[in-house]
mmCIF file of C-alpha atoms in Angstrom:
data_model
loop_
_atom_site.group_PDB
_atom_site.id
_atom_site.type_symbol
_atom_site.label_atom_id
_atom_site.label_comp_id
_atom_site.label_asym_id
_atom_site.label_seq_id
_atom_site.Cartn_x
_atom_site.Cartn_y
_atom_site.Cartn_z
ATOM 1 C CA UNK M 29 -0.011 -0.039 -0.018
ATOM 2 C CA UNK M 30 1.070 3.484 -0.815
ATOM 3 C CA UNK M 31 1.934 5.495 2.471
ATOM 4 C CA UNK M 32 0.710 9.064 2.617
ATOM 5 C CA UNK M 33 -2.382 10.941 1.486
ATOM 6 C CA UNK M 34 -4.812 9.014 -0.922
ATOM 7 C CA UNK M 35 -7.955 9.933 -2.671
ATOM 8 C CA UNK M 36 -11.096 8.572 -0.916
ATOM 9 C CA UNK M 37 -13.493 8.102 -3.910
ATOM 10 C CA UNK M 38 -14.751 9.441 -7.064
ATOM 11 C CA UNK M 39 -16.574 12.922 -6.504
ATOM 12 C CA UNK M 40 -17.580 13.563 -10.327
ATOM 13 C CA UNK M 41 -16.436 14.470 -13.731
ATOM 14 C CA UNK M 42 -16.935 17.046 -16.455
ATOM 15 C CA UNK M 43 -17.671 16.991 -20.185
ATOM 16 C CA UNK M 44 -17.656 19.399 -22.953
ATOM 17 C CA UNK M 45 -20.601 19.057 -25.138
ATOM 18 C CA UNK M 46 -21.655 20.746 -28.504
ATOM 19 C CA UNK M 47 -25.240 21.088 -27.472
ATOM 20 C CA UNK M 48 -26.182 21.810 -23.872
ATOM 21 C CA UNK M 49 -29.857 21.410 -24.434
ATOM 22 C CA UNK M 50 -29.608 17.901 -25.801
ATOM 23 C CA UNK M 51 -27.190 16.924 -22.873
ATOM 24 C CA UNK M 52 -29.508 18.287 -20.410
ATOM 25 C CA UNK M 53 -32.537 16.299 -21.807
ATOM 26 C CA UNK M 54 -30.520 13.063 -21.976
ATOM 27 C CA UNK M 55 -29.337 13.213 -18.491
ATOM 28 C CA UNK M 56 -32.565 14.424 -16.915
ATOM 29 C CA UNK M 57 -34.305 11.394 -18.801
ATOM 30 C CA UNK M 58 -31.507 9.182 -17.455
ATOM 31 C CA UNK M 59 -32.530 10.375 -14.015
ATOM 32 C CA UNK M 60 -30.264 13.203 -12.869
ATOM 33 C CA UNK M 61 -31.171 16.590 -11.585
ATOM 34 C CA UNK M 62 -29.967 20.001 -12.453
ATOM 35 C CA UNK M 63 -28.418 21.561 -9.420
ATOM 36 C CA UNK M 64 -28.870 25.316 -8.872
ATOM 37 C CA UNK M 65 -27.179 27.990 -10.773
ATOM 38 C CA UNK M 66 -23.548 27.790 -12.381
ATOM 39 C CA UNK M 67 -20.607 28.494 -10.082
ATOM 40 C CA UNK M 68 -18.543 31.765 -10.750
ATOM 41 C CA UNK M 69 -15.707 30.091 -12.655
ATOM 42 C CA UNK M 70 -18.234 28.261 -14.879
ATOM 43 C CA UNK M 71 -19.591 29.499 -18.219
ATOM 44 C CA UNK M 72 -23.126 31.136 -17.902
ATOM 45 C CA UNK M 73 -24.408 28.086 -19.942
ATOM 46 C CA UNK M 74 -22.755 25.416 -17.781
ATOM 47 C CA UNK M 75 -24.822 22.615 -16.235
ATOM 48 C CA UNK M 76 -24.311 20.898 -12.975
ATOM 49 C CA UNK M 77 -26.119 17.639 -12.427
ATOM 50 C CA UNK M 78 -26.385 15.076 -9.783
ATOM 51 C CA UNK M 79 -28.429 12.003 -8.625
ATOM 52 C CA UNK M 80 -31.406 13.010 -6.552
ATOM 53 C CA UNK M 81 -30.525 13.520 -2.892
ATOM 54 C CA UNK M 82 -26.806 14.055 -3.570
ATOM 55 C CA UNK M 83 -25.007 17.197 -2.509
ATOM 56 C CA UNK M 84 -22.103 17.130 -4.852
ATOM 57 C CA UNK M 85 -21.916 17.956 -8.554
ATOM 58 C CA UNK M 86 -21.501 14.520 -10.082
ATOM 59 C CA UNK M 87 -21.503 15.822 -13.591
ATOM 60 C CA UNK M 88 -20.492 19.325 -14.962
ATOM 61 C CA UNK M 89 -21.500 20.019 -18.670
ATOM 62 C CA UNK M 90 -19.748 22.958 -20.378
ATOM 63 C CA UNK M 91 -20.111 24.046 -24.000
ATOM 64 C CA UNK M 92 -17.578 22.845 -26.410
ATOM 65 C CA UNK M 93 -17.027 22.249 -30.069
ATOM 66 C CA UNK M 94 -17.330 18.469 -29.574
ATOM 67 C CA UNK M 95 -17.951 16.172 -27.000
ATOM 68 C CA UNK M 96 -14.747 15.435 -24.828
ATOM 69 C CA UNK M 97 -13.703 14.775 -21.319
ATOM 70 C CA UNK M 98 -13.006 18.064 -19.383
ATOM 71 C CA UNK M 99 -12.052 16.837 -15.967
ATOM 72 C CA UNK M 100 -11.946 14.050 -13.338
ATOM 73 C CA UNK M 101 -12.751 14.898 -9.585
ATOM 74 C CA UNK M 102 -11.814 12.823 -6.547
ATOM 75 C CA UNK M 103 -12.566 13.208 -2.934
ATOM 76 C CA UNK M 104 -9.868 13.576 -0.394
ATOM 77 C CA UNK M 105 -9.530 14.311 3.459
ATOM 78 C CA UNK M 106 -9.278 18.309 3.805
ATOM 79 C CA UNK M 107 -6.862 17.654 6.613
ATOM 80 C CA UNK M 108 -4.299 16.173 3.946
ATOM 81 C CA UNK M 109 -4.524 19.157 1.769
ATOM 82 C CA UNK M 110 -0.919 20.435 2.400
ATOM 83 C CA UNK M 111 0.341 16.833 2.276
ATOM 84 C CA UNK M 112 -1.494 16.282 -1.057
ATOM 85 C CA UNK M 113 -0.180 19.512 -2.571
ATOM 86 C CA UNK M 114 3.258 18.684 -1.325
ATOM 87 C CA UNK M 115 3.197 14.959 -2.883
ATOM 88 C CA UNK M 116 1.948 16.413 -6.275
ATOM 89 C CA UNK M 117 4.655 18.991 -6.332
ATOM 90 C CA UNK M 118 7.451 16.529 -5.694
ATOM 91 C CA UNK M 119 5.916 14.524 -8.575
ATOM 92 C CA UNK M 120 6.677 17.561 -10.824
ATOM 93 C CA UNK M 121 2.993 18.528 -11.131
ATOM 94 C CA UNK M 122 1.983 22.189 -11.107
ATOM 95 C CA UNK M 123 -0.811 22.477 -8.388
ATOM 96 C CA UNK M 124 -3.195 25.483 -8.337
ATOM 97 C CA UNK M 125 -6.276 26.530 -6.312
ATOM 98 C CA UNK M 126 -8.059 28.066 -9.315
ATOM 99 C CA UNK M 127 -10.084 25.859 -11.586
ATOM 100 C CA UNK M 128 -9.385 25.901 -15.353
ATOM 101 C CA UNK M 129 -12.007 27.594 -17.564
ATOM 102 C CA UNK M 130 -15.410 25.564 -16.936
ATOM 103 C CA UNK M 131 -14.054 23.832 -13.826
ATOM 104 C CA UNK M 132 -16.111 25.424 -11.419
ATOM 105 C CA UNK M 133 -14.886 23.205 -8.450
ATOM 106 C CA UNK M 134 -13.171 24.483 -5.298
ATOM 107 C CA UNK M 135 -9.982 22.525 -4.243
ATOM 108 C CA UNK M 136 -6.740 21.326 -5.877
ATOM 109 C CA UNK M 137 -6.223 21.247 -9.556
ATOM 110 C CA UNK M 138 -3.337 19.851 -11.811
ATOM 111 C CA UNK M 139 -3.120 18.089 -15.188
ATOM 112 C CA UNK M 140 -1.634 14.565 -15.345
ATOM 113 C CA UNK M 141 1.210 13.803 -17.624
ATOM 114 C CA UNK M 142 -1.059 13.307 -20.467
ATOM 115 C CA UNK M 143 -2.954 16.603 -20.089
ATOM 116 C CA UNK M 144 -6.072 15.554 -18.317
ATOM 117 C CA UNK M 145 -7.386 17.966 -15.627
ATOM 118 C CA UNK M 146 -7.710 16.422 -12.357
ATOM 119 C CA UNK M 147 -9.535 18.008 -9.455
ATOM 120 C CA UNK M 148 -9.160 16.864 -5.679
ATOM 121 C CA UNK M 149 -12.096 17.804 -3.571
ATOM 122 C CA UNK M 150 -11.551 18.529 0.010
ATOM 123 C CA UNK M 151 -14.337 16.515 1.425
ATOM 124 C CA UNK M 152 -15.139 13.235 2.855
ATOM 125 C CA UNK M 153 -17.456 11.094 0.563
ATOM 126 C CA UNK M 154 -20.986 11.339 1.575
ATOM 127 C CA UNK M 155 -22.917 8.115 2.255
ATOM 128 C CA UNK M 156 -25.498 6.907 -0.107
ATOM 129 C CA UNK M 157 -29.173 7.301 0.902
ATOM 130 C CA UNK M 158 -31.055 4.066 0.819
ATOM 131 C CA UNK M 159 -34.541 4.062 -0.923
ATOM 132 C CA UNK M 160 -36.805 1.773 0.935
ATOM 133 C CA UNK M 161 -39.733 -0.270 -0.525
ATOM 134 C CA UNK M 162 -37.941 -2.066 -3.489
ATOM 135 C CA UNK M 163 -35.558 -4.929 -4.310
ATOM 136 C CA UNK M 164 -32.631 -5.293 -2.081
ATOM 137 C CA UNK M 165 -34.641 -4.057 0.920
ATOM 138 C CA UNK M 166 -35.256 -6.380 3.819
ATOM 139 C CA UNK M 167 -38.130 -8.539 3.629
ATOM 140 C CA UNK M 168 -38.619 -7.761 -0.149
ATOM 141 C CA UNK M 169 -37.959 -11.412 -1.515
ATOM 142 C CA UNK M 170 -40.151 -12.838 1.328
ATOM 143 C CA UNK M 171 -43.113 -10.581 0.757
ATOM 144 C CA UNK M 172 -46.625 -11.867 1.314
ATOM 145 C CA UNK M 173 -49.879 -10.295 0.174
ATOM 146 C CA UNK M 174 -47.924 -7.482 -1.669
ATOM 147 C CA UNK M 175 -48.300 -6.629 -5.228
ATOM 148 C CA UNK M 176 -44.603 -5.918 -6.043
ATOM 149 C CA UNK M 177 -45.330 -4.544 -9.500
ATOM 150 C CA UNK M 178 -47.183 -1.618 -7.715
ATOM 151 C CA UNK M 179 -44.329 -0.704 -5.603
ATOM 152 C CA UNK M 180 -42.154 -0.360 -8.615
ATOM 153 C CA UNK M 181 -44.218 2.089 -10.552
ATOM 154 C CA UNK M 182 -42.650 5.194 -9.168
ATOM 155 C CA UNK M 183 -39.538 6.655 -10.742
ATOM 156 C CA UNK M 184 -36.499 5.055 -9.484
ATOM 157 C CA UNK M 185 -33.514 7.381 -10.477
ATOM 158 C CA UNK M 186 -29.845 6.753 -9.773
ATOM 159 C CA UNK M 187 -28.526 6.765 -6.201
ATOM 160 C CA UNK M 188 -24.996 7.954 -6.941
ATOM 161 C CA UNK M 189 -22.269 8.149 -9.394
ATOM 162 C CA UNK M 190 -20.255 4.962 -9.079
ATOM 163 C CA UNK M 191 -17.286 4.958 -11.459
ATOM 164 C CA UNK M 192 -15.828 6.491 -14.516
ATOM 165 C CA UNK M 193 -13.819 4.704 -17.173
ATOM 166 C CA UNK M 194 -11.583 6.577 -19.519
ATOM 167 C CA UNK M 195 -9.505 5.590 -22.653
ATOM 168 C CA UNK M 196 -5.720 5.638 -22.554
ATOM 169 C CA UNK M 197 -2.914 4.383 -24.984
ATOM 170 C CA UNK M 198 -0.718 4.251 -21.873
ATOM 171 C CA UNK M 199 -2.406 1.594 -19.921
ATOM 172 C CA UNK M 200 0.424 0.695 -17.479
ATOM 173 C CA UNK M 201 1.865 4.136 -17.196
ATOM 174 C CA UNK M 202 -1.574 5.547 -16.477
ATOM 175 C CA UNK M 203 -2.164 2.900 -13.902
ATOM 176 C CA UNK M 204 1.131 3.322 -12.155
ATOM 177 C CA UNK M 205 0.679 7.246 -12.111
ATOM 178 C CA UNK M 206 -2.957 6.974 -10.461
ATOM 179 C CA UNK M 207 -1.642 4.417 -7.931
ATOM 180 C CA UNK M 208 1.629 6.295 -7.093
ATOM 181 C CA UNK M 209 0.342 9.728 -6.923
ATOM 182 C CA UNK M 210 -3.373 9.544 -5.912
ATOM 183 C CA UNK M 211 -3.018 6.457 -3.936
ATOM 184 C CA UNK M 212 -5.593 4.291 -6.114
ATOM 185 C CA UNK M 213 -5.167 0.716 -5.875
ATOM 186 C CA UNK M 214 -5.751 -1.999 -8.549
ATOM 187 C CA UNK M 215 -8.817 -4.086 -7.897
ATOM 188 C CA UNK M 216 -8.443 -6.374 -10.995
ATOM 189 C CA UNK M 217 -7.218 -6.349 -14.492
ATOM 190 C CA UNK M 218 -8.525 -7.709 -17.733
ATOM 191 C CA UNK M 219 -5.070 -8.341 -19.248
ATOM 192 C CA UNK M 220 -4.190 -5.704 -21.862
ATOM 193 C CA UNK M 221 -7.588 -4.282 -21.961
ATOM 194 C CA UNK M 222 -8.811 -2.811 -18.635
ATOM 195 C CA UNK M 223 -7.572 -1.867 -15.208
ATOM 196 C CA UNK M 224 -10.103 -1.358 -12.496
ATOM 197 C CA UNK M 225 -9.058 1.051 -9.668
ATOM 198 C CA UNK M 226 -10.562 1.333 -5.990
ATOM 199 C CA UNK M 227 -10.254 4.182 -3.461
ATOM 200 C CA UNK M 228 -11.092 4.420 0.239
ATOM 201 C CA UNK M 229 -10.604 2.438 3.405
ATOM 202 C CA UNK M 230 -12.619 -0.345 4.968
ATOM 203 C CA UNK M 231 -15.324 -2.069 2.724
ATOM 204 C CA UNK M 232 -15.455 -0.293 -0.402
ATOM 205 C CA UNK M 233 -16.823 -0.640 -4.118
ATOM 206 C CA UNK M 234 -14.630 -3.026 -6.284
ATOM 207 C CA UNK M 235 -13.739 0.118 -8.248
ATOM 208 C CA UNK M 236 -14.585 3.775 -8.686
ATOM 209 C CA UNK M 237 -12.261 4.324 -11.648
ATOM 210 C CA UNK M 238 -10.993 2.521 -14.624
ATOM 211 C CA UNK M 239 -8.640 2.597 -17.668
ATOM 212 C CA UNK M 240 -9.398 1.091 -21.092
ATOM 213 C CA UNK M 241 -6.570 0.646 -23.463
ATOM 214 C CA UNK M 242 -7.256 2.441 -26.570
ATOM 215 C CA UNK M 243 -5.851 4.624 -29.291
ATOM 216 C CA UNK M 244 -6.069 8.007 -27.297
ATOM 217 C CA UNK M 245 -7.058 9.751 -24.160
ATOM 218 C CA UNK M 246 -10.945 10.425 -23.661
ATOM 219 C CA UNK M 247 -14.113 9.546 -21.944
ATOM 220 C CA UNK M 248 -15.496 5.951 -22.100
ATOM 221 C CA UNK M 249 -18.431 5.730 -20.009
ATOM 222 C CA UNK M 250 -19.817 6.885 -16.660
ATOM 223 C CA UNK M 251 -21.798 4.507 -14.327
ATOM 224 C CA UNK M 252 -24.662 5.387 -11.739
ATOM 225 C CA UNK M 253 -25.738 2.964 -9.047
ATOM 226 C CA UNK M 254 -29.407 1.899 -8.953
ATOM 227 C CA UNK M 255 -31.254 -0.353 -6.608
ATOM 228 C CA UNK M 256 -31.575 -3.520 -8.534
ATOM 229 C CA UNK M 257 -32.497 -5.236 -11.766
ATOM 230 C CA UNK M 258 -35.846 -3.738 -11.804
ATOM 231 C CA UNK M 259 -34.399 -0.280 -11.521
ATOM 232 C CA UNK M 260 -32.137 -1.035 -14.274
ATOM 233 C CA UNK M 261 -35.053 -2.212 -16.465
ATOM 234 C CA UNK M 262 -37.148 0.775 -15.573
ATOM 235 C CA UNK M 263 -34.334 3.205 -16.604
ATOM 236 C CA UNK M 264 -33.725 1.198 -19.793
ATOM 237 C CA UNK M 265 -37.420 1.437 -20.504
ATOM 238 C CA UNK M 266 -37.592 5.147 -19.785
ATOM 239 C CA UNK M 267 -34.640 5.808 -22.013
ATOM 240 C CA UNK M 268 -36.022 3.777 -24.897
ATOM 241 C CA UNK M 269 -39.446 5.432 -24.615
ATOM 242 C CA UNK M 270 -37.686 8.842 -24.897
ATOM 243 C CA UNK M 271 -35.889 7.771 -28.257
ATOM 244 C CA UNK M 272 -32.577 6.659 -26.782
ATOM 245 C CA UNK M 273 -32.621 3.127 -28.271
ATOM 246 C CA UNK M 274 -29.015 2.228 -28.747
ATOM 247 C CA UNK M 275 -28.178 0.189 -25.698
ATOM 248 C CA UNK M 276 -26.271 -2.723 -24.373
ATOM 249 C CA UNK M 277 -27.554 -5.095 -21.764
ATOM 250 C CA UNK M 278 -28.913 -6.018 -19.450
ATOM 251 C CA UNK M 279 -26.361 -8.411 -18.175
ATOM 252 C CA UNK M 280 -23.871 -9.175 -15.363
ATOM 253 C CA UNK M 281 -20.271 -8.311 -15.643
ATOM 254 C CA UNK M 282 -17.544 -10.706 -14.733
ATOM 255 C CA UNK M 283 -14.898 -8.538 -12.983
ATOM 256 C CA UNK M 284 -16.891 -6.666 -10.202
ATOM 257 C CA UNK M 285 -19.904 -8.930 -10.763
ATOM 258 C CA UNK M 286 -22.321 -5.905 -11.269
ATOM 259 C CA UNK M 287 -25.517 -5.834 -13.270
ATOM 260 C CA UNK M 288 -25.436 -3.521 -15.988
ATOM 261 C CA UNK M 289 -27.325 -1.776 -18.766
ATOM 262 C CA UNK M 290 -25.728 0.884 -21.079
ATOM 263 C CA UNK M 291 -27.335 3.624 -22.963
ATOM 264 C CA UNK M 292 -25.484 5.585 -25.658
ATOM 265 C CA UNK M 293 -25.549 9.337 -25.398
ATOM 266 C CA UNK M 294 -26.138 11.667 -28.446
ATOM 267 C CA UNK M 295 -22.356 11.841 -29.284
ATOM 268 C CA UNK M 296 -21.548 8.172 -29.172
ATOM 269 C CA UNK M 297 -20.331 7.513 -25.561
ATOM 270 C CA UNK M 298 -21.988 5.451 -22.825
ATOM 271 C CA UNK M 299 -23.734 5.939 -19.585
ATOM 272 C CA UNK M 300 -24.549 2.928 -17.478
ATOM 273 C CA UNK M 301 -26.989 1.813 -14.833
ATOM 274 C CA UNK M 302 -25.393 -0.735 -12.457
ATOM 275 C CA UNK M 303 -26.395 -2.584 -9.317
ATOM 276 C CA UNK M 304 -25.006 -5.287 -7.076
ATOM 277 C CA UNK M 305 -21.267 -4.604 -7.283
ATOM 278 C CA UNK M 306 -18.735 -6.559 -5.436
ATOM 279 C CA UNK M 307 -17.381 -5.022 -2.225
ATOM 280 C CA UNK M 308 -13.766 -5.433 -1.137
ATOM 281 C CA UNK M 309 -11.659 -4.844 1.815
ATOM 282 C CA UNK M 310 -7.825 -4.560 2.418
ATOM 283 C CA UNK M 311 -7.725 -8.353 2.354
ATOM 284 C CA UNK M 312 -8.744 -8.360 -1.352
ATOM 285 C CA UNK M 313 -6.055 -9.694 -3.730
ATOM 286 C CA UNK M 314 -6.009 -8.112 -7.042
ATOM 287 C CA UNK M 315 -5.613 -10.623 -10.134
ATOM 288 C CA UNK M 316 -4.931 -10.447 -13.811
ATOM 289 C CA UNK M 317 -7.752 -11.961 -15.828
ATOM 290 C CA UNK M 318 -8.299 -13.175 -19.439
ATOM 291 C CA UNK M 319 -12.192 -13.547 -19.460
ATOM 292 C CA UNK M 320 -14.965 -12.087 -21.167
ATOM 293 C CA UNK M 321 -16.337 -8.971 -19.634
ATOM 294 C CA UNK M 322 -19.614 -10.436 -18.745
ATOM 295 C CA UNK M 323 -20.998 -13.779 -17.634
ATOM 296 C CA UNK M 324 -24.366 -13.323 -19.314
ATOM 297 C CA UNK M 325 -25.859 -10.649 -21.434
ATOM 298 C CA UNK M 326 -26.547 -9.764 -25.032
ATOM 299 C CA UNK M 327 -24.652 -11.258 -27.696
ATOM 300 C CA UNK M 328 -21.632 -9.291 -28.814
ATOM 301 C CA UNK M 329 -18.853 -9.867 -31.033
ATOM 302 C CA UNK M 330 -15.870 -9.862 -31.087
ATOM 303 C CA UNK M 331 -15.650 -8.607 -27.410
ATOM 304 C CA UNK M 332 -17.130 -6.028 -25.173
ATOM 305 C CA UNK M 333 -14.319 -3.465 -24.928
ATOM 306 C CA UNK M 334 -13.695 -3.345 -28.777
ATOM 307 C CA UNK M 335 -13.880 -0.427 -31.068
ATOM 308 C CA UNK M 336 -17.228 -1.899 -32.407
ATOM 309 C CA UNK M 337 -18.929 -0.830 -29.181
ATOM 310 C CA UNK M 338 -17.216 2.373 -28.326
ATOM 311 C CA UNK M 339 -15.891 3.630 -31.761
ATOM 312 C CA UNK M 340 -13.518 5.898 -29.777
ATOM 313 C CA UNK M 341 -16.012 8.677 -30.414
ATOM 314 C CA UNK M 342 -13.868 11.519 -28.819
ATOM 315 C CA UNK M 343 -11.609 14.124 -30.500
ATOM 316 C CA UNK M 344 -7.917 13.068 -30.126
#
């Protein structure tokens, strides 16, 4: 384990998009809410979105000529601010308190060796509120004299942002940087394809971030936690009825074991509903795997992480 300050989880991410109105419609249909007014460092047209009930801006959208990753944001203990700034400085990174144009987040900012803006949010991660009365709740499976379908009629939006994966042509180098400098740790790898990274202490999600080997740096997908398979199905139904019909799922992943349903956004990237992810502790042993990315799901050829699914639809 790396000594010193560590990030504690994923706070959010930012995207540049060519059409804020289209982005707002897509993400609100997905289940996110627009949060208040833009911050002082954001363009007047910026949008801040979050899962209902969350206090952090999980997604910041700013105008751009094309869809591309704008920044990544991780939590850290505010008592470790000076220690983190010192570690970043010793790594040769220029640390600043002011966000880049469109950043709109308070904390520490720097660019990684490949030019991606990374934000460190001086807050402890907020707990996820549990929504009662549905799959996963005590007694649900043993219900008697309850019409389950009626309990599932209400909107069941995402509970929180769970993880983001990005493309990189330097898979091993980027993994090493994130582990050495930010204190992330490898949960599992699909050899030569994907590295899944975890953050935090105690019992934590299998991963909050990941790297996908590709031709260039960029956004691959973001994933939001929901309550279970019915929430996934209802979300997929809602997106389909709204005209977002290009999807992949449902299924269950191999590494991390989570249920999934991906929906393609208006610019060719993906957003995922997920549920029932593995939890790990400090006793978890990372392994390198050569397996299919899911144990059941839709037919796909030649394989899940290939260009046929993602098409690397982001400017280089």
